[in-house]
CSV table of C-alpha atoms in Angstrom, one decimal:
chain,number,residue,atom,x,y,z
A,1,MET,CA,-26.5,8.1,53.5
A,2,LYS,CA,-22.9,8.8,52.3
A,3,GLU,CA,-23.9,7.9,48.7
A,4,ARG,CA,-26.8,10.2,48.8
A,5,LEU,CA,-24.7,13.1,50.2
A,6,VAL,CA,-21.8,12.5,47.8
A,7,GLY,CA,-24.3,12.3,44.9
A,8,ILE,CA,-25.8,15.7,45.6
A,9,GLY,CA,-25.4,17.9,42.5
A,10,ARG,CA,-24.3,15.1,40.3
A,11,ARG,CA,-26.3,14.1,37.2
A,12,LYS,CA,-28.2,10.9,37.5
A,13,TYR,CA,-27.0,8.0,35.3
A,14,VAL,CA,-29.2,7.3,32.3
A,15,ASP,CA,-29.2,4.4,29.9
A,16,PHE,CA,-27.4,5.1,26.6
A,17,HIS,CA,-28.1,2.9,23.6
A,18,ALA,CA,-25.1,2.9,21.3
A,19,LEU,CA,-27.2,1.0,18.8
A,20,SER,CA,-31.0,1.1,18.3
A,21,PRO,CA,-32.7,-2.1,17.2
A,22,LEU,CA,-31.6,-2.9,13.7
A,23,SER,CA,-31.7,-5.9,11.4
A,24,PHE,CA,-29.7,-6.8,8.2
A,25,SER,CA,-28.0,-9.7,6.7
A,26,ILE,CA,-24.8,-9.9,4.6
A,27,GLU,CA,-24.5,-12.6,2.0
A,28,GLN,CA,-21.3,-14.6,1.2
A,29,GLY,CA,-19.1,-12.7,-1.2
A,30,GLU,CA,-20.5,-9.3,-0.4
A,31,THR,CA,-18.4,-6.3,0.4
A,32,VAL,CA,-20.4,-3.9,2.7
A,33,GLY,CA,-19.3,-0.5,3.8
A,34,ILE,CA,-20.6,1.1,7.0
A,35,LEU,CA,-20.7,4.9,6.9
A,36,GLY,CA,-21.6,7.3,9.7
A,37,HIS,CA,-20.4,10.3,11.7
A,38,ASN,CA,-18.4,10.0,14.9
A,39,GLY,CA,-20.6,8.5,17.6
A,40,SER,CA,-23.0,6.9,15.1
A,41,GLY,CA,-22.4,3.4,16.3
A,42,LYS,CA,-20.2,2.1,13.5
A,43,SER,CA,-17.4,0.7,15.6
A,44,THR,CA,-19.8,-0.7,18.2
A,45,LEU,CA,-21.6,-2.6,15.4
A,46,LEU,CA,-18.4,-4.0,14.1
A,47,LYS,CA,-17.3,-5.1,17.6
A,48,CYS,CA,-20.6,-6.9,18.0
A,49,ILE,CA,-20.1,-8.7,14.7
A,50,ALA,CA,-16.6,-9.6,15.8
A,51,GLY,CA,-17.9,-11.0,19.1
A,52,ILE,CA,-16.0,-8.5,21.2
A,53,LEU,CA,-19.2,-7.0,22.5
A,54,ARG,CA,-22.4,-8.8,23.2
A,55,PRO,CA,-25.6,-7.1,22.2
A,56,THR,CA,-28.0,-6.4,25.1
A,57,THR,CA,-30.8,-7.9,23.0
A,58,GLY,CA,-31.0,-9.8,19.8
A,59,THR,CA,-28.6,-12.2,18.2
A,60,ILE,CA,-25.7,-12.0,15.7
A,61,ALA,CA,-24.7,-15.1,13.6
A,62,VAL,CA,-21.4,-15.3,11.7
A,63,ARG,CA,-20.6,-18.3,9.6
A,64,GLY,CA,-17.0,-19.2,8.8
A,65,ARG,CA,-13.6,-18.0,10.1
A,66,LEU,CA,-13.6,-14.4,11.0
A,67,ALA,CA,-10.6,-12.0,11.1
A,68,SER,CA,-10.8,-8.4,12.3
A,69,LEU,CA,-8.7,-5.3,12.3
A,70,LEU,CA,-10.4,-3.0,14.7
A,71,GLU,CA,-9.0,-0.5,17.2
A,72,LEU,CA,-5.3,0.4,16.7
A,73,GLY,CA,-3.1,-2.0,18.6
A,74,ALA,CA,-6.0,-4.3,19.6
A,75,GLY,CA,-4.7,-7.8,20.2
A,76,PHE,CA,-1.1,-6.7,20.6
A,77,HIS,CA,1.1,-6.8,23.8
A,78,PRO,CA,3.2,-3.6,23.9
A,79,GLU,CA,6.2,-5.3,25.6
A,80,LEU,CA,6.5,-8.1,23.1
A,81,SER,CA,8.1,-7.9,19.7
A,82,GLY,CA,6.2,-7.8,16.4
A,83,ARG,CA,7.3,-11.4,15.8
A,84,GLU,CA,5.9,-12.6,19.1
A,85,ASN,CA,2.7,-10.6,18.6
A,86,VAL,CA,2.0,-12.3,15.3
A,87,TYR,CA,1.5,-15.6,17.2
A,88,ILE,CA,-0.5,-13.9,19.9
A,89,ASN,CA,-2.8,-12.2,17.4
A,90,ALA,CA,-3.2,-15.3,15.4
A,91,ALA,CA,-4.1,-17.2,18.6
A,92,PHE,CA,-6.9,-14.7,19.2
A,93,LEU,CA,-8.2,-15.5,15.7
A,94,GLY,CA,-8.2,-19.2,16.6
A,95,ILE,CA,-5.2,-20.1,14.4
A,96,ALA,CA,-2.9,-23.0,15.6
A,97,ARG,CA,0.8,-22.2,16.0
A,98,LYS,CA,1.8,-24.7,13.3
A,99,GLU,CA,-0.5,-23.2,10.8
A,100,ILE,CA,0.7,-19.7,11.5
A,101,GLU,CA,4.3,-20.8,11.1
A,102,LYS,CA,3.6,-21.9,7.5
A,103,ARG,CA,2.3,-18.4,6.8
A,104,PHE,CA,4.8,-16.4,8.9
A,105,ASP,CA,7.0,-15.4,6.0
A,106,ASP,CA,4.0,-14.2,4.0
A,107,ILE,CA,2.9,-12.1,7.0
A,108,ILE,CA,6.3,-10.5,7.4
A,109,ASP,CA,6.6,-9.8,3.7
A,110,PHE,CA,3.2,-8.1,3.6
A,111,ALA,CA,3.9,-6.0,6.7
A,112,GLU,CA,7.2,-4.7,5.3
A,113,LEU,CA,8.5,-4.0,8.8
A,114,GLY,CA,12.1,-5.2,8.1
A,115,GLN,CA,14.2,-5.4,11.3
A,116,PHE,CA,11.5,-3.7,13.3
A,117,ILE,CA,9.7,-7.0,13.4
A,118,ASP,CA,11.9,-8.0,16.4
A,119,GLU,CA,11.4,-4.7,18.2
A,120,PRO,CA,8.7,-4.3,21.0
A,121,VAL,CA,5.5,-3.0,19.4
A,122,LYS,CA,5.3,-0.2,22.0
A,123,HIS,CA,7.9,1.6,19.9
A,124,TYR,CA,5.8,1.2,16.7
A,125,SER,CA,4.1,4.1,15.0
A,126,SER,CA,0.4,3.9,14.2
A,127,GLY,CA,1.2,3.0,10.6
A,128,MET,CA,3.4,0.1,11.7
A,129,TYR,CA,0.6,-1.2,14.0
A,130,VAL,CA,-1.7,-1.1,11.0
A,131,ARG,CA,0.8,-2.9,8.8
A,132,LEU,CA,1.3,-5.8,11.2
A,133,GLY,CA,-2.4,-6.1,12.1
A,134,PHE,CA,-3.6,-6.1,8.6
A,135,ALA,CA,-0.9,-8.5,7.5
A,136,VAL,CA,-2.0,-11.0,10.1
A,137,ALA,CA,-5.7,-10.5,9.4
A,138,VAL,CA,-5.4,-11.2,5.6
A,139,ASN,CA,-3.0,-14.1,5.9
A,140,VAL,CA,-5.1,-16.4,8.2
A,141,ASP,CA,-7.4,-17.4,5.4
A,142,PRO,CA,-10.6,-15.7,6.8
A,143,ASP,CA,-14.1,-16.3,5.4
A,144,VAL,CA,-15.2,-12.9,6.8
A,145,LEU,CA,-12.9,-9.9,7.2
A,146,LEU,CA,-13.8,-6.9,9.3
A,147,VAL,CA,-11.9,-3.7,8.9
A,148,ASP,CA,-12.3,-0.6,11.0
A,149,GLU,CA,-11.2,2.9,9.9
A,150,VAL,CA,-7.7,2.4,11.3
A,151,LEU,CA,-6.6,1.9,7.7
A,152,ALA,CA,-6.8,5.6,7.4
A,153,VAL,CA,-3.5,5.9,9.2
A,154,GLY,CA,-1.5,3.9,6.7
A,155,ASP,CA,0.6,5.5,4.0
A,156,GLU,CA,-0.7,5.6,0.4
A,157,ALA,CA,1.6,2.9,-0.9
A,158,PHE,CA,0.5,0.4,1.8
A,159,ALA,CA,-3.2,1.5,1.4
A,160,LYS,CA,-2.9,0.6,-2.3
A,161,LYS,CA,-1.4,-2.8,-1.3
A,162,CYS,CA,-4.3,-3.4,1.1
A,163,LEU,CA,-6.8,-2.4,-1.5
A,164,GLY,CA,-5.3,-5.0,-3.9
A,165,ARG,CA,-5.6,-7.7,-1.2
A,166,VAL,CA,-9.2,-6.7,-0.6
A,167,LYS,CA,-10.0,-7.1,-4.3
A,168,GLN,CA,-8.3,-10.5,-4.3
A,169,PHE,CA,-10.5,-11.5,-1.5
A,170,GLN,CA,-13.5,-10.3,-3.4
A,171,SER,CA,-12.6,-12.4,-6.4
A,172,GLU,CA,-12.3,-15.4,-4.1
A,173,GLY,CA,-15.9,-14.9,-2.8
A,174,ARG,CA,-15.0,-13.8,0.7
A,175,THR,CA,-17.2,-11.5,2.8
A,176,ILE,CA,-15.8,-8.1,3.8
A,177,VAL,CA,-17.2,-5.4,6.1
A,178,VAL,CA,-15.5,-2.0,6.1
A,179,VAL,CA,-16.1,0.8,8.5
A,180,THR,CA,-14.8,4.1,7.2
A,181,HIS,CA,-15.2,7.8,6.9
A,182,ALA,CA,-13.7,7.7,3.4
A,183,ALA,CA,-16.5,7.7,0.8
A,184,ASP,CA,-13.8,6.9,-1.8
A,185,VAL,CA,-13.1,3.5,-0.2
A,186,VAL,CA,-16.8,2.6,-0.2
A,187,ARG,CA,-17.2,3.7,-3.8
A,188,GLN,CA,-14.1,1.7,-4.9
A,189,VAL,CA,-14.5,-1.6,-3.2
A,190,CYS,CA,-18.1,-2.0,-1.8
A,191,ASN,CA,-21.1,-3.3,-3.6
A,192,ARG,CA,-23.5,-2.2,-0.8
A,193,ALA,CA,-23.3,0.2,2.1
A,194,LEU,CA,-25.1,0.9,5.4
A,195,VAL,CA,-25.5,4.4,6.9
A,196,LEU,CA,-25.8,4.8,10.6
A,197,ASP,CA,-27.0,8.0,12.4
A,198,HIS,CA,-27.1,8.1,16.2
A,199,GLY,CA,-27.2,4.3,16.4
A,200,LYS,CA,-30.0,4.0,13.9
A,201,LEU,CA,-29.8,2.3,10.5
A,202,VAL,CA,-31.0,5.0,8.1
A,203,ALA,CA,-30.0,3.4,4.8
A,204,ASP,CA,-29.0,0.1,3.3
A,205,THR,CA,-28.5,0.7,-0.4
A,206,ARG,CA,-26.0,0.9,-3.2
A,207,PRO,CA,-22.8,2.7,-2.4
A,208,THR,CA,-23.4,5.9,-4.4
A,209,GLU,CA,-26.8,6.4,-2.8
A,210,ALA,CA,-25.5,5.6,0.6
A,211,ILE,CA,-22.7,8.2,0.2
A,212,ARG,CA,-25.2,10.8,-0.8
A,213,ILE,CA,-27.4,10.1,2.3
A,214,PHE,CA,-24.4,10.1,4.6
A,215,ARG,CA,-23.3,13.5,3.3
A,216,GLU,CA,-26.8,14.9,3.6
A,217,HIS,CA,-26.9,13.8,7.3
A,218,LEU,CA,-23.5,15.1,8.0
A,219,HIS,CA,-23.4,18.4,6.0
A,220,GLY,CA,-26.9,19.0,4.7
A,221,ALA,CA,-28.4,18.3,1.3
A,222,LEU,CA,-26.0,18.4,-1.7
A,223,THR,CA,-27.0,19.7,-5.0
A,224,ASP,CA,-26.6,17.5,-8.0
A,225,ASP,CA,-24.0,19.8,-9.6
A,226,ALA,CA,-21.9,20.3,-6.5
A,227,PRO,CA,-18.3,19.3,-6.9
A,228,HIS,CA,-17.5,16.1,-5.1
A,229,GLU,CA,-13.8,16.8,-4.4
A,230,SER,CA,-11.6,19.8,-4.5
A,231,GLY,CA,-8.6,19.6,-6.7
A,232,PRO,CA,-7.1,20.4,-10.1
A,233,LEU,CA,-9.8,18.5,-12.0
A,234,ARG,CA,-13.5,18.5,-11.9
A,235,ILE,CA,-16.0,16.6,-14.0
A,236,SER,CA,-18.3,19.5,-15.0
A,237,ALA,CA,-20.7,17.4,-17.1
A,238,ALA,CA,-21.5,13.8,-18.1
A,239,THR,CA,-24.2,13.3,-20.7
A,240,ILE,CA,-25.5,10.0,-21.9
A,241,THR,CA,-27.5,9.4,-25.0
A,242,SER,CA,-29.1,6.0,-25.4
A,243,HIS,CA,-29.9,4.2,-28.7
A,244,ASP,CA,-31.0,0.8,-29.8
A,245,ARG,CA,-27.5,-0.8,-29.6
A,246,GLY,CA,-26.3,0.9,-26.5
A,247,ALA,CA,-25.3,4.5,-25.5
A,248,HIS,CA,-22.9,7.3,-26.1
A,249,LEU,CA,-21.4,9.1,-23.0
A,250,ALA,CA,-19.7,12.5,-23.2
A,251,VAL,CA,-17.6,13.4,-20.2
A,252,THR,CA,-16.5,17.1,-19.9
A,253,VAL,CA,-13.6,17.9,-17.5
A,254,ASN,CA,-12.5,21.3,-16.3
A,255,ALA,CA,-8.8,21.6,-15.4
A,256,GLU,CA,-7.3,24.5,-13.3
A,257,THR,CA,-3.9,23.7,-14.9
A,258,ASP,CA,-2.3,21.2,-17.2
A,259,VAL,CA,-2.7,17.8,-15.6
A,260,HIS,CA,-1.1,14.5,-16.6
A,261,GLY,CA,-0.9,11.0,-15.1
A,262,VAL,CA,-4.7,10.6,-14.8
A,263,ALA,CA,-6.8,7.5,-15.3
A,264,MET,CA,-10.4,7.9,-16.5
A,265,SER,CA,-12.6,4.9,-15.7
A,266,LEU,CA,-16.2,4.0,-16.3
A,267,GLU,CA,-18.3,1.5,-14.2
A,268,VAL,CA,-21.7,0.1,-14.9
A,269,SER,CA,-23.8,-1.3,-12.0
A,270,ASP,CA,-27.0,-3.2,-11.7
A,271,ALA,CA,-29.9,-2.0,-9.6
A,272,SER,CA,-28.4,-3.4,-6.4
A,273,GLY,CA,-25.2,-1.4,-6.9
A,274,ARG,CA,-23.1,-4.4,-7.9
A,275,MET,CA,-20.5,-3.6,-10.5
A,276,ILE,CA,-21.1,-5.6,-13.7
A,277,TYR,CA,-18.6,-3.9,-15.9
A,278,ARG,CA,-15.6,-1.6,-15.5
A,279,VAL,CA,-13.1,-0.3,-18.1
A,280,ASP,CA,-10.5,2.5,-18.0
A,281,ASN,CA,-8.6,4.5,-20.7
A,282,ALA,CA,-5.5,2.3,-20.3
A,283,GLN,CA,-7.4,-0.8,-21.1
A,284,LEU,CA,-8.9,0.9,-24.1
A,285,GLY,CA,-5.5,2.1,-25.3
A,286,VAL,CA,-6.3,5.8,-25.1
A,287,PRO,CA,-4.0,8.1,-23.1
A,288,VAL,CA,-5.7,10.8,-21.0
A,289,SER,CA,-4.3,14.2,-20.2
A,290,PHE,CA,-5.9,17.6,-19.6
A,291,ALA,CA,-4.8,21.0,-20.7
A,292,LYS,CA,-5.9,24.0,-18.7
A,293,GLY,CA,-9.5,24.7,-19.5
A,294,ARG,CA,-12.2,22.3,-20.8
A,295,SER,CA,-11.7,18.8,-22.3
A,296,THR,CA,-14.3,16.3,-23.5
A,297,TYR,CA,-13.9,12.6,-23.9
A,298,ASP,CA,-16.5,10.3,-25.5
A,299,PHE,CA,-17.3,6.7,-24.5
A,300,ASP,CA,-19.4,4.4,-26.7
A,301,LEU,CA,-21.1,1.5,-25.0
A,302,SER,CA,-22.9,-1.5,-26.3
A,303,SER,CA,-25.8,-2.9,-24.4
A,304,GLY,CA,-25.1,-6.3,-25.9
A,305,GLY,CA,-27.2,-9.0,-24.2
A,306,LEU,CA,-28.1,-7.0,-21.1
A,307,LEU,CA,-31.6,-7.7,-20.0
A,308,ALA,CA,-34.1,-4.9,-20.0
A,309,GLY,CA,-33.4,-2.3,-17.3
A,310,ASN,CA,-31.5,0.8,-16.2
A,311,TYR,CA,-27.9,0.3,-15.4
A,312,PRO,CA,-26.4,3.3,-13.4
A,313,ILE,CA,-22.9,4.5,-14.6
A,314,THR,CA,-20.1,6.1,-12.6
A,315,VAL,CA,-17.2,8.0,-14.2
A,316,ARG,CA,-14.0,8.5,-12.1
A,317,LEU,CA,-10.8,10.4,-12.5
A,318,THR,CA,-7.9,8.9,-10.5
A,319,ASP,CA,-4.3,9.9,-10.0
A,320,VAL,CA,-2.3,7.0,-11.6
A,321,ALA,CA,0.7,7.4,-9.2
A,322,THR,CA,-1.2,7.5,-5.9
A,323,SER,CA,-4.6,5.9,-6.8
A,324,ARG,CA,-6.2,9.0,-5.2
A,325,LEU,CA,-9.7,9.7,-6.4
A,326,LEU,CA,-9.7,13.2,-8.0
A,327,ASP,CA,-13.4,13.4,-8.9
A,328,TRP,CA,-16.3,11.3,-9.9
A,329,HIS,CA,-19.8,11.7,-11.4
A,330,ASP,CA,-22.8,9.4,-11.0
A,331,LEU,CA,-25.5,9.0,-13.6
A,332,GLN,CA,-28.5,7.3,-12.0
A,333,THR,CA,-30.1,7.2,-15.4
A,334,GLY,CA,-27.3,5.3,-17.1
A,335,LEU,CA,-27.2,2.6,-19.7
A,336,VAL,CA,-30.8,1.8,-20.6
A,337,ALA,CA,-31.2,-1.7,-22.1
A,338,SER,CA,-34.4,-2.8,-23.8
A,339,HIS,CA,-33.5,-6.4,-24.7
A,340,SER,CA,-36.5,-8.6,-23.9
A,341,GLY,CA,-34.6,-11.9,-23.2
A,342,VAL,CA,-35.6,-14.7,-20.9
A,343,GLY,CA,-34.1,-15.6,-17.6
A,344,GLU,CA,-33.0,-13.6,-14.6
A,345,GLY,CA,-29.9,-11.6,-13.7
A,346,VAL,CA,-28.4,-8.9,-15.9
A,347,VAL,CA,-27.4,-10.6,-19.1
A,348,ASP,CA,-29.1,-12.9,-21.6
A,349,LEU,CA,-26.8,-15.7,-22.5
A,350,ALA,CA,-29.3,-17.1,-25.1
A,351,ALA,CA,-29.7,-20.4,-23.3
A,352,ALA,CA,-31.4,-23.2,-25.0
A,353,LEU,CA,-32.7,-26.5,-23.7
A,354,GLN,CA,-33.5,-29.8,-25.5
A,355,GLN,CA,-33.7,-33.4,-24.5
A,356,ARG,CA,-31.1,-35.8,-26.0
A,357,ALA,CA,-32.5,-38.9,-27.5
A,358,HIS,CA,-30.9,-42.3,-26.7
A,359,PRO,CA,-31.5,-45.5,-28.6
A,360,GLY,CA,-34.5,-47.4,-27.2
A,361,ASP,CA,-35.8,-44.4,-25.2
A,362,ARG,CA,-39.5,-43.6,-25.5
A,363,SER,CA,-40.3,-40.2,-26.9
A,364,PRO,CA,-41.6,-37.6,-24.5
A,365,GLU,CA,-44.8,-37.5,-26.5
A,366,ALA,CA,-45.4,-41.2,-25.9
A,367,LEU,CA,-45.3,-40.6,-22.1
A,368,VAL,CA,-48.2,-38.2,-22.3
A,369,GLU,CA,-51.6,-39.9,-22.0
């Protein structure tokens, strides 16, 4: 009776599904971004993958050692020092004390906390928490790394350092899952992206397409010629002309003022969004600077031995000092290759096969009746 009387006027409890039924798989060596607005279920999904939350229905299978950097301060005891928390955090990840002792110096060096490593972490700033948590996560030799959007609280120099470690992991064939609001991060490091909306998986596609879908859900449809970023530079046009041997790409940039210290890069992807080639002006030995007004730079590309198909191209302008993305332009109709080679993949390596003859061997023709 008391419960009924007290409950008068209150709203009845209803079931809330943070995630609707969804299904996907991530292959070894993939770097997958998860995009979505606040409340879309991104962090819940990551916690399920990490084993922190158990799904109400369905199963999640993870193969290999998993390390995660999720909520700010997760896995840390506020009264203990950073040094002590390294061992606690590593224990949560299933790392033996002897093993972490071998890697302790690397963790401390990466975190760059100096004398604060012996201070209680309750006195740490959010950035210091991130430094220590990320340093532990990337130094325990994980097969799978999960990173939530807590990286957004780090300073630019440390973010650049983290990005370098992520790229190292990619080259080593490790699997990475990144939850973020930053489209730039997905564009720079991911070869695939998922988009969540109110707990539903609305897209599983290449990063540039996922970003477009994410922004359409968040802000409404974007026009093709809308500026991607506000700033002193904007790519006003990117025009590609294909020919038998490759393509010519003209990139026109409008500058509000004189701008120096900018890198211009070009990336070519396959149909799945996986980057197959990247080059920037520094590698080509061509300095890039922009006077106020309009400037145009020309790329010449060879299709070489690319198998027949359309290879999307992305052009980016990046601040050299901070690695901040200034603007980008996607060309869905990119490098068109017409080479009719044999085999699968993206490139024809002109493979040949023949049988080596050995003394006394019967010829293949003699084996055919």
